[in-house]
Amino acid sequence: MPALNVEFSDRELEDLRQIAKERGTSMKALVREAAAADIARHRALQEGAEAFRRFFASHADEFAAAFPDDEPPGEGRVA
């Protein structure tokens, strides 16, 4: 499995040791779990943004009619 060396300050490293000890896990597992959680969060945000873009695009005319003052000049989509 590919690996990544990550540098931490002395304080960060001590904090990681303490947290890992409190959770009864290794520092490696703690850091990997944090990275995996951030990756999952990032993917979810991307998927949510894409779902919003699709929804907005499929209802663009309705949004334009409901909020004409927010339409860029010259769009001409308001029915």
PDB file of N, CA and C in Angstrom:
ATOM      1  N   MET A   1       0.845  -1.169   0.000  1.00  0.00           N
ATOM      2  CA  MET A   1       0.000   0.000   0.000  1.00  0.00           C
ATOM      3  C   MET A   1       0.896   1.239   0.000  1.00  0.00           C
ATOM      4  N   PRO A   2       0.578   2.220  -0.842  1.00  0.00           N
ATOM      5  CA  PRO A   2       1.367   3.448  -0.858  1.00  0.00           C
ATOM      6  C   PRO A   2       1.332   4.136   0.505  1.00  0.00           C
ATOM      7  N   ALA A   3       2.373   4.868   0.810  1.00  0.00           N
ATOM      8  CA  ALA A   3       2.466   5.557   2.095  1.00  0.00           C
ATOM      9  C   ALA A   3       2.790   7.022   1.875  1.00  0.00           C
ATOM     10  N   LEU A   4       2.611   7.794   2.931  1.00  0.00           N
ATOM     11  CA  LEU A   4       2.866   9.229   2.887  1.00  0.00           C
ATOM     12  C   LEU A   4       3.506   9.634   4.206  1.00  0.00           C
ATOM     13  N   ASN A   5       4.631  10.288   4.127  1.00  0.00           N
ATOM     14  CA  ASN A   5       5.266  10.813   5.336  1.00  0.00           C
ATOM     15  C   ASN A   5       4.711  12.203   5.598  1.00  0.00           C
ATOM     16  N   VAL A   6       4.269  12.427   6.810  1.00  0.00           N
ATOM     17  CA  VAL A   6       3.684  13.706   7.184  1.00  0.00           C
ATOM     18  C   VAL A   6       4.463  14.265   8.363  1.00  0.00           C
ATOM     19  N   GLU A   7       4.832  15.530   8.273  1.00  0.00           N
ATOM     20  CA  GLU A   7       5.569  16.169   9.358  1.00  0.00           C
ATOM     21  C   GLU A   7       4.609  16.931  10.260  1.00  0.00           C
ATOM     22  N   PHE A   8       4.850  16.829  11.576  1.00  0.00           N
ATOM     23  CA  PHE A   8       4.063  17.533  12.574  1.00  0.00           C
ATOM     24  C   PHE A   8       5.013  18.295  13.489  1.00  0.00           C
ATOM     25  N   SER A   9       4.500  19.354  14.079  1.00  0.00           N
ATOM     26  CA  SER A   9       5.290  20.061  15.087  1.00  0.00           C
ATOM     27  C   SER A   9       5.355  19.165  16.327  1.00  0.00           C
ATOM     28  N   ASP A  10       6.259  19.489  17.219  1.00  0.00           N
ATOM     29  CA  ASP A  10       6.359  18.719  18.462  1.00  0.00           C
ATOM     30  C   ASP A  10       5.037  18.736  19.218  1.00  0.00           C
ATOM     31  N   ARG A  11       4.413  19.881  19.265  1.00  0.00           N
ATOM     32  CA  ARG A  11       3.125  20.010  19.974  1.00  0.00           C
ATOM     33  C   ARG A  11       2.044  19.159  19.312  1.00  0.00           C
ATOM     34  N   GLU A  12       1.952  19.219  17.981  1.00  0.00           N
ATOM     35  CA  GLU A  12       0.959  18.420  17.271  1.00  0.00           C
ATOM     36  C   GLU A  12       1.190  16.929  17.498  1.00  0.00           C
ATOM     37  N   LEU A  13       2.440  16.532  17.450  1.00  0.00           N
ATOM     38  CA  LEU A  13       2.779  15.127  17.652  1.00  0.00           C
ATOM     39  C   LEU A  13       2.401  14.665  19.057  1.00  0.00           C
ATOM     40  N   GLU A  14       2.661  15.482  20.039  1.00  0.00           N
ATOM     41  CA  GLU A  14       2.281  15.137  21.411  1.00  0.00           C
ATOM     42  C   GLU A  14       0.762  15.062  21.549  1.00  0.00           C
ATOM     43  N   ASP A  15       0.062  16.000  20.924  1.00  0.00           N
ATOM     44  CA  ASP A  15      -1.404  15.967  20.957  1.00  0.00           C
ATOM     45  C   ASP A  15      -1.936  14.698  20.292  1.00  0.00           C
ATOM     46  N   LEU A  16      -1.342  14.333  19.157  1.00  0.00           N
ATOM     47  CA  LEU A  16      -1.752  13.100  18.475  1.00  0.00           C
ATOM     48  C   LEU A  16      -1.524  11.876  19.363  1.00  0.00           C
ATOM     49  N   ARG A  17      -0.378  11.841  20.023  1.00  0.00           N
ATOM     50  CA  ARG A  17      -0.085  10.720  20.934  1.00  0.00           C
ATOM     51  C   ARG A  17      -1.140  10.625  22.033  1.00  0.00           C
ATOM     52  N   GLN A  18      -1.466  11.769  22.604  1.00  0.00           N
ATOM     53  CA  GLN A  18      -2.442  11.801  23.696  1.00  0.00           C
ATOM     54  C   GLN A  18      -3.829  11.368  23.214  1.00  0.00           C
ATOM     55  N   ILE A  19      -4.257  11.879  22.093  1.00  0.00           N
ATOM     56  CA  ILE A  19      -5.580  11.523  21.554  1.00  0.00           C
ATOM     57  C   ILE A  19      -5.629  10.040  21.223  1.00  0.00           C
ATOM     58  N   ALA A  20      -4.583   9.539  20.577  1.00  0.00           N
ATOM     59  CA  ALA A  20      -4.534   8.118  20.233  1.00  0.00           C
ATOM     60  C   ALA A  20      -4.603   7.260  21.496  1.00  0.00           C
ATOM     61  N   LYS A  21      -3.878   7.671  22.512  1.00  0.00           N
ATOM     62  CA  LYS A  21      -3.882   6.932  23.780  1.00  0.00           C
ATOM     63  C   LYS A  21      -5.282   6.936  24.391  1.00  0.00           C
ATOM     64  N   GLU A  22      -5.929   8.102  24.406  1.00  0.00           N
ATOM     65  CA  GLU A  22      -7.278   8.214  24.962  1.00  0.00           C
ATOM     66  C   GLU A  22      -8.280   7.348  24.215  1.00  0.00           C
ATOM     67  N   ARG A  23      -8.092   7.228  22.921  1.00  0.00           N
ATOM     68  CA  ARG A  23      -9.019   6.442  22.100  1.00  0.00           C
ATOM     69  C   ARG A  23      -8.622   4.972  22.008  1.00  0.00           C
ATOM     70  N   GLY A  24      -7.471   4.646  22.548  1.00  0.00           N
ATOM     71  CA  GLY A  24      -7.021   3.260  22.506  1.00  0.00           C
ATOM     72  C   GLY A  24      -6.681   2.787  21.106  1.00  0.00           C
ATOM     73  N   THR A  25      -6.065   3.669  20.345  1.00  0.00           N
ATOM     74  CA  THR A  25      -5.704   3.337  18.972  1.00  0.00           C
ATOM     75  C   THR A  25      -4.277   3.804  18.708  1.00  0.00           C
ATOM     76  N   SER A  26      -3.771   3.477  17.554  1.00  0.00           N
ATOM     77  CA  SER A  26      -2.425   3.923  17.189  1.00  0.00           C
ATOM     78  C   SER A  26      -2.499   5.318  16.560  1.00  0.00           C
ATOM     79  N   MET A  27      -1.381   5.998  16.562  1.00  0.00           N
ATOM     80  CA  MET A  27      -1.313   7.307  15.912  1.00  0.00           C
ATOM     81  C   MET A  27      -1.565   7.160  14.413  1.00  0.00           C
ATOM     82  N   LYS A  28      -1.020   6.117  13.833  1.00  0.00           N
ATOM     83  CA  LYS A  28      -1.213   5.873  12.406  1.00  0.00           C
ATOM     84  C   LYS A  28      -2.696   5.711  12.078  1.00  0.00           C
ATOM     85  N   ALA A  29      -3.390   4.909  12.893  1.00  0.00           N
ATOM     86  CA  ALA A  29      -4.823   4.704  12.666  1.00  0.00           C
ATOM     87  C   ALA A  29      -5.604   5.998  12.859  1.00  0.00           C
ATOM     88  N   LEU A  30      -5.223   6.786  13.845  1.00  0.00           N
ATOM     89  CA  LEU A  30      -5.885   8.055  14.123  1.00  0.00           C
ATOM     90  C   LEU A  30      -5.759   9.017  12.939  1.00  0.00           C
ATOM     91  N   VAL A  31      -4.539   9.151  12.431  1.00  0.00           N
ATOM     92  CA  VAL A  31      -4.303  10.062  11.309  1.00  0.00           C
ATOM     93  C   VAL A  31      -4.997   9.561  10.046  1.00  0.00           C
ATOM     94  N   ARG A  32      -4.949   8.253   9.824  1.00  0.00           N
ATOM     95  CA  ARG A  32      -5.604   7.697   8.641  1.00  0.00           C
ATOM     96  C   ARG A  32      -7.116   7.904   8.713  1.00  0.00           C
ATOM     97  N   GLU A  33      -7.694   7.689   9.900  1.00  0.00           N
ATOM     98  CA  GLU A  33      -9.133   7.884  10.083  1.00  0.00           C
ATOM     99  C   GLU A  33      -9.523   9.337   9.821  1.00  0.00           C
ATOM    100  N   ALA A  34      -8.716  10.270  10.315  1.00  0.00           N
ATOM    101  CA  ALA A  34      -9.003  11.690  10.098  1.00  0.00           C
ATOM    102  C   ALA A  34      -8.936  12.048   8.612  1.00  0.00           C
ATOM    103  N   ALA A  35      -7.928  11.524   7.933  1.00  0.00           N
ATOM    104  CA  ALA A  35      -7.799  11.799   6.493  1.00  0.00           C
ATOM    105  C   ALA A  35      -8.955  11.177   5.721  1.00  0.00           C
ATOM    106  N   ALA A  36      -9.322   9.940   6.057  1.00  0.00           N
ATOM    107  CA  ALA A  36     -10.424   9.266   5.369  1.00  0.00           C
ATOM    108  C   ALA A  36     -11.741  10.015   5.590  1.00  0.00           C
ATOM    109  N   ALA A  37     -11.952  10.518   6.804  1.00  0.00           N
ATOM    110  CA  ALA A  37     -13.167  11.279   7.094  1.00  0.00           C
ATOM    111  C   ALA A  37     -13.205  12.565   6.277  1.00  0.00           C
ATOM    112  N   ASP A  38     -12.062  13.232   6.132  1.00  0.00           N
ATOM    113  CA  ASP A  38     -12.020  14.463   5.349  1.00  0.00           C
ATOM    114  C   ASP A  38     -12.256  14.180   3.866  1.00  0.00           C
ATOM    115  N   ILE A  39     -11.718  13.077   3.378  1.00  0.00           N
ATOM    116  CA  ILE A  39     -11.955  12.682   1.982  1.00  0.00           C
ATOM    117  C   ILE A  39     -13.443  12.426   1.754  1.00  0.00           C
ATOM    118  N   ALA A  40     -14.072  11.699   2.669  1.00  0.00           N
ATOM    119  CA  ALA A  40     -15.501  11.406   2.545  1.00  0.00           C
ATOM    120  C   ALA A  40     -16.323  12.695   2.583  1.00  0.00           C
ATOM    121  N   ARG A  41     -15.951  13.618   3.469  1.00  0.00           N
ATOM    122  CA  ARG A  41     -16.651  14.906   3.560  1.00  0.00           C
ATOM    123  C   ARG A  41     -16.497  15.692   2.262  1.00  0.00           C
ATOM    124  N   HIS A  42     -15.292  15.719   1.733  1.00  0.00           N
ATOM    125  CA  HIS A  42     -15.037  16.433   0.481  1.00  0.00           C
ATOM    126  C   HIS A  42     -15.875  15.852  -0.659  1.00  0.00           C
ATOM    127  N   ARG A  43     -15.909  14.528  -0.774  1.00  0.00           N
ATOM    128  CA  ARG A  43     -16.716  13.881  -1.814  1.00  0.00           C
ATOM    129  C   ARG A  43     -18.195  14.205  -1.656  1.00  0.00           C
ATOM    130  N   ALA A  44     -18.678  14.166  -0.412  1.00  0.00           N
ATOM    131  CA  ALA A  44     -20.091  14.464  -0.171  1.00  0.00           C
ATOM    132  C   ALA A  44     -20.422  15.902  -0.563  1.00  0.00           C
ATOM    133  N   LEU A  45     -19.530  16.831  -0.240  1.00  0.00           N
ATOM    134  CA  LEU A  45     -19.747  18.227  -0.628  1.00  0.00           C
ATOM    135  C   LEU A  45     -19.756  18.384  -2.143  1.00  0.00           C
ATOM    136  N   GLN A  46     -18.850  17.695  -2.827  1.00  0.00           N
ATOM    137  CA  GLN A  46     -18.824  17.751  -4.289  1.00  0.00           C
ATOM    138  C   GLN A  46     -20.114  17.189  -4.882  1.00  0.00           C
ATOM    139  N   GLU A  47     -20.564  16.059  -4.351  1.00  0.00           N
ATOM    140  CA  GLU A  47     -21.798  15.449  -4.845  1.00  0.00           C
ATOM    141  C   GLU A  47     -22.997  16.343  -4.570  1.00  0.00           C
ATOM    142  N   GLY A  48     -23.035  16.964  -3.396  1.00  0.00           N
ATOM    143  CA  GLY A  48     -24.123  17.880  -3.068  1.00  0.00           C
ATOM    144  C   GLY A  48     -24.134  19.095  -3.983  1.00  0.00           C
ATOM    145  N   ALA A  49     -22.962  19.635  -4.246  1.00  0.00           N
ATOM    146  CA  ALA A  49     -22.866  20.789  -5.144  1.00  0.00           C
ATOM    147  C   ALA A  49     -23.317  20.425  -6.554  1.00  0.00           C
ATOM    148  N   GLU A  50     -22.937  19.240  -7.006  1.00  0.00           N
ATOM    149  CA  GLU A  50     -23.346  18.801  -8.347  1.00  0.00           C
ATOM    150  C   GLU A  50     -24.850  18.589  -8.405  1.00  0.00           C
ATOM    151  N   ALA A  51     -25.438  18.019  -7.359  1.00  0.00           N
ATOM    152  CA  ALA A  51     -26.892  17.827  -7.308  1.00  0.00           C
ATOM    153  C   ALA A  51     -27.594  19.185  -7.342  1.00  0.00           C
ATOM    154  N   PHE A  52     -27.055  20.157  -6.604  1.00  0.00           N
ATOM    155  CA  PHE A  52     -27.643  21.499  -6.625  1.00  0.00           C
ATOM    156  C   PHE A  52     -27.550  22.114  -8.013  1.00  0.00           C
ATOM    157  N   ARG A  53     -26.376  21.986  -8.662  1.00  0.00           N
ATOM    158  CA  ARG A  53     -26.228  22.551 -10.016  1.00  0.00           C
ATOM    159  C   ARG A  53     -27.233  21.933 -10.984  1.00  0.00           C
ATOM    160  N   ARG A  54     -27.408  20.608 -10.895  1.00  0.00           N
ATOM    161  CA  ARG A  54     -28.380  19.951 -11.782  1.00  0.00           C
ATOM    162  C   ARG A  54     -29.792  20.445 -11.503  1.00  0.00           C
ATOM    163  N   PHE A  55     -30.152  20.545 -10.215  1.00  0.00           N
ATOM    164  CA  PHE A  55     -31.486  21.022  -9.846  1.00  0.00           C
ATOM    165  C   PHE A  55     -31.688  22.450 -10.335  1.00  0.00           C
ATOM    166  N   PHE A  56     -30.709  23.308 -10.082  1.00  0.00           N
ATOM    167  CA  PHE A  56     -30.826  24.705 -10.489  1.00  0.00           C
ATOM    168  C   PHE A  56     -30.957  24.818 -12.006  1.00  0.00           C
ATOM    169  N   ALA A  57     -30.143  24.058 -12.744  1.00  0.00           N
ATOM    170  CA  ALA A  57     -30.186  24.113 -14.207  1.00  0.00           C
ATOM    171  C   ALA A  57     -31.535  23.631 -14.734  1.00  0.00           C
ATOM    172  N   SER A  58     -32.088  22.602 -14.108  1.00  0.00           N
ATOM    173  CA  SER A  58     -33.363  22.070 -14.599  1.00  0.00           C
ATOM    174  C   SER A  58     -34.540  22.975 -14.239  1.00  0.00           C
ATOM    175  N   HIS A  59     -34.339  23.911 -13.312  1.00  0.00           N
ATOM    176  CA  HIS A  59     -35.401  24.836 -12.909  1.00  0.00           C
ATOM    177  C   HIS A  59     -34.989  26.290 -13.131  1.00  0.00           C
ATOM    178  N   ALA A  60     -34.060  26.513 -14.039  1.00  0.00           N
ATOM    179  CA  ALA A  60     -33.516  27.863 -14.259  1.00  0.00           C
ATOM    180  C   ALA A  60     -34.598  28.871 -14.623  1.00  0.00           C
ATOM    181  N   ASP A  61     -35.513  28.485 -15.469  1.00  0.00           N
ATOM    182  CA  ASP A  61     -36.564  29.425 -15.875  1.00  0.00           C
ATOM    183  C   ASP A  61     -37.461  29.804 -14.700  1.00  0.00           C
ATOM    184  N   GLU A  62     -37.746  28.832 -13.846  1.00  0.00           N
ATOM    185  CA  GLU A  62     -38.570  29.107 -12.666  1.00  0.00           C
ATOM    186  C   GLU A  62     -37.849  30.058 -11.709  1.00  0.00           C
ATOM    187  N   PHE A  63     -36.545  29.845 -11.508  1.00  0.00           N
ATOM    188  CA  PHE A  63     -35.774  30.742 -10.650  1.00  0.00           C
ATOM    189  C   PHE A  63     -35.719  32.136 -11.262  1.00  0.00           C
ATOM    190  N   ALA A  64     -35.538  32.214 -12.568  1.00  0.00           N
ATOM    191  CA  ALA A  64     -35.469  33.513 -13.238  1.00  0.00           C
ATOM    192  C   ALA A  64     -36.780  34.263 -13.088  1.00  0.00           C
ATOM    193  N   ALA A  65     -37.905  33.560 -13.215  1.00  0.00           N
ATOM    194  CA  ALA A  65     -39.212  34.215 -13.069  1.00  0.00           C
ATOM    195  C   ALA A  65     -39.456  34.639 -11.626  1.00  0.00           C
ATOM    196  N   ALA A  66     -39.027  33.831 -10.678  1.00  0.00           N
ATOM    197  CA  ALA A  66     -39.270  34.128  -9.268  1.00  0.00           C
ATOM    198  C   ALA A  66     -38.348  35.229  -8.741  1.00  0.00           C
ATOM    199  N   PHE A  67     -37.158  35.323  -9.313  1.00  0.00           N
ATOM    200  CA  PHE A  67     -36.170  36.296  -8.826  1.00  0.00           C
ATOM    201  C   PHE A  67     -35.586  37.097  -9.988  1.00  0.00           C
ATOM    202  N   PRO A  68     -36.425  37.872 -10.665  1.00  0.00           N
ATOM    203  CA  PRO A  68     -35.947  38.589 -11.869  1.00  0.00           C
ATOM    204  C   PRO A  68     -34.836  39.598 -11.573  1.00  0.00           C
ATOM    205  N   ASP A  69     -34.820  40.163 -10.384  1.00  0.00           N
ATOM    206  CA  ASP A  69     -33.783  41.154 -10.047  1.00  0.00           C
ATOM    207  C   ASP A  69     -32.400  40.513  -9.921  1.00  0.00           C
ATOM    208  N   ASP A  70     -32.361  39.208  -9.748  1.00  0.00           N
ATOM    209  CA  ASP A  70     -31.081  38.506  -9.603  1.00  0.00           C
ATOM    210  C   ASP A  70     -30.531  37.985 -10.936  1.00  0.00           C
ATOM    211  N   GLU A  71     -31.278  38.183 -11.992  1.00  0.00           N
ATOM    212  CA  GLU A  71     -30.843  37.720 -13.317  1.00  0.00           C
ATOM    213  C   GLU A  71     -29.815  38.683 -13.893  1.00  0.00           C
ATOM    214  N   PRO A  72     -28.773  38.153 -14.517  1.00  0.00           N
ATOM    215  CA  PRO A  72     -27.783  39.029 -15.177  1.00  0.00           C
ATOM    216  C   PRO A  72     -28.460  39.815 -16.305  1.00  0.00           C
ATOM    217  N   PRO A  73     -28.012  41.041 -16.545  1.00  0.00           N
ATOM    218  CA  PRO A  73     -28.595  41.841 -17.625  1.00  0.00           C
ATOM    219  C   PRO A  73     -28.452  41.134 -18.966  1.00  0.00           C
ATOM    220  N   GLY A  74     -29.515  41.209 -19.767  1.00  0.00           N
ATOM    221  CA  GLY A  74     -29.461  40.652 -21.123  1.00  0.00           C
ATOM    222  C   GLY A  74     -29.697  39.158 -21.201  1.00  0.00           C
ATOM    223  N   GLU A  75     -30.024  38.502 -20.108  1.00  0.00           N
ATOM    224  CA  GLU A  75     -30.257  37.059 -20.154  1.00  0.00           C
ATOM    225  C   GLU A  75     -31.542  36.756 -20.908  1.00  0.00           C
ATOM    226  N   GLY A  76     -32.600  37.492 -20.643  1.00  0.00           N
ATOM    227  CA  GLY A  76     -33.844  37.318 -21.379  1.00  0.00           C
ATOM    228  C   GLY A  76     -34.524  35.984 -21.165  1.00  0.00           C
ATOM    229  N   ARG A  77     -34.336  35.374 -20.015  1.00  0.00           N
ATOM    230  CA  ARG A  77     -34.965  34.081 -19.780  1.00  0.00           C
ATOM    231  C   ARG A  77     -36.307  34.210 -19.058  1.00  0.00           C
ATOM    232  N   VAL A  78     -36.617  35.374 -18.535  1.00  0.00           N
ATOM    233  CA  VAL A  78     -37.861  35.528 -17.781  1.00  0.00           C
ATOM    234  C   VAL A  78     -39.029  35.429 -18.735  1.00  0.00           C
ATOM    235  N   ALA A  79     -39.979  34.562 -18.383  1.00  0.00           N
ATOM    236  CA  ALA A  79     -41.129  34.365 -19.270  1.00  0.00           C
ATOM    237  C   ALA A  79     -42.244  35.316 -18.911  1.00  0.00           C
TER     238      ALA A  79
END
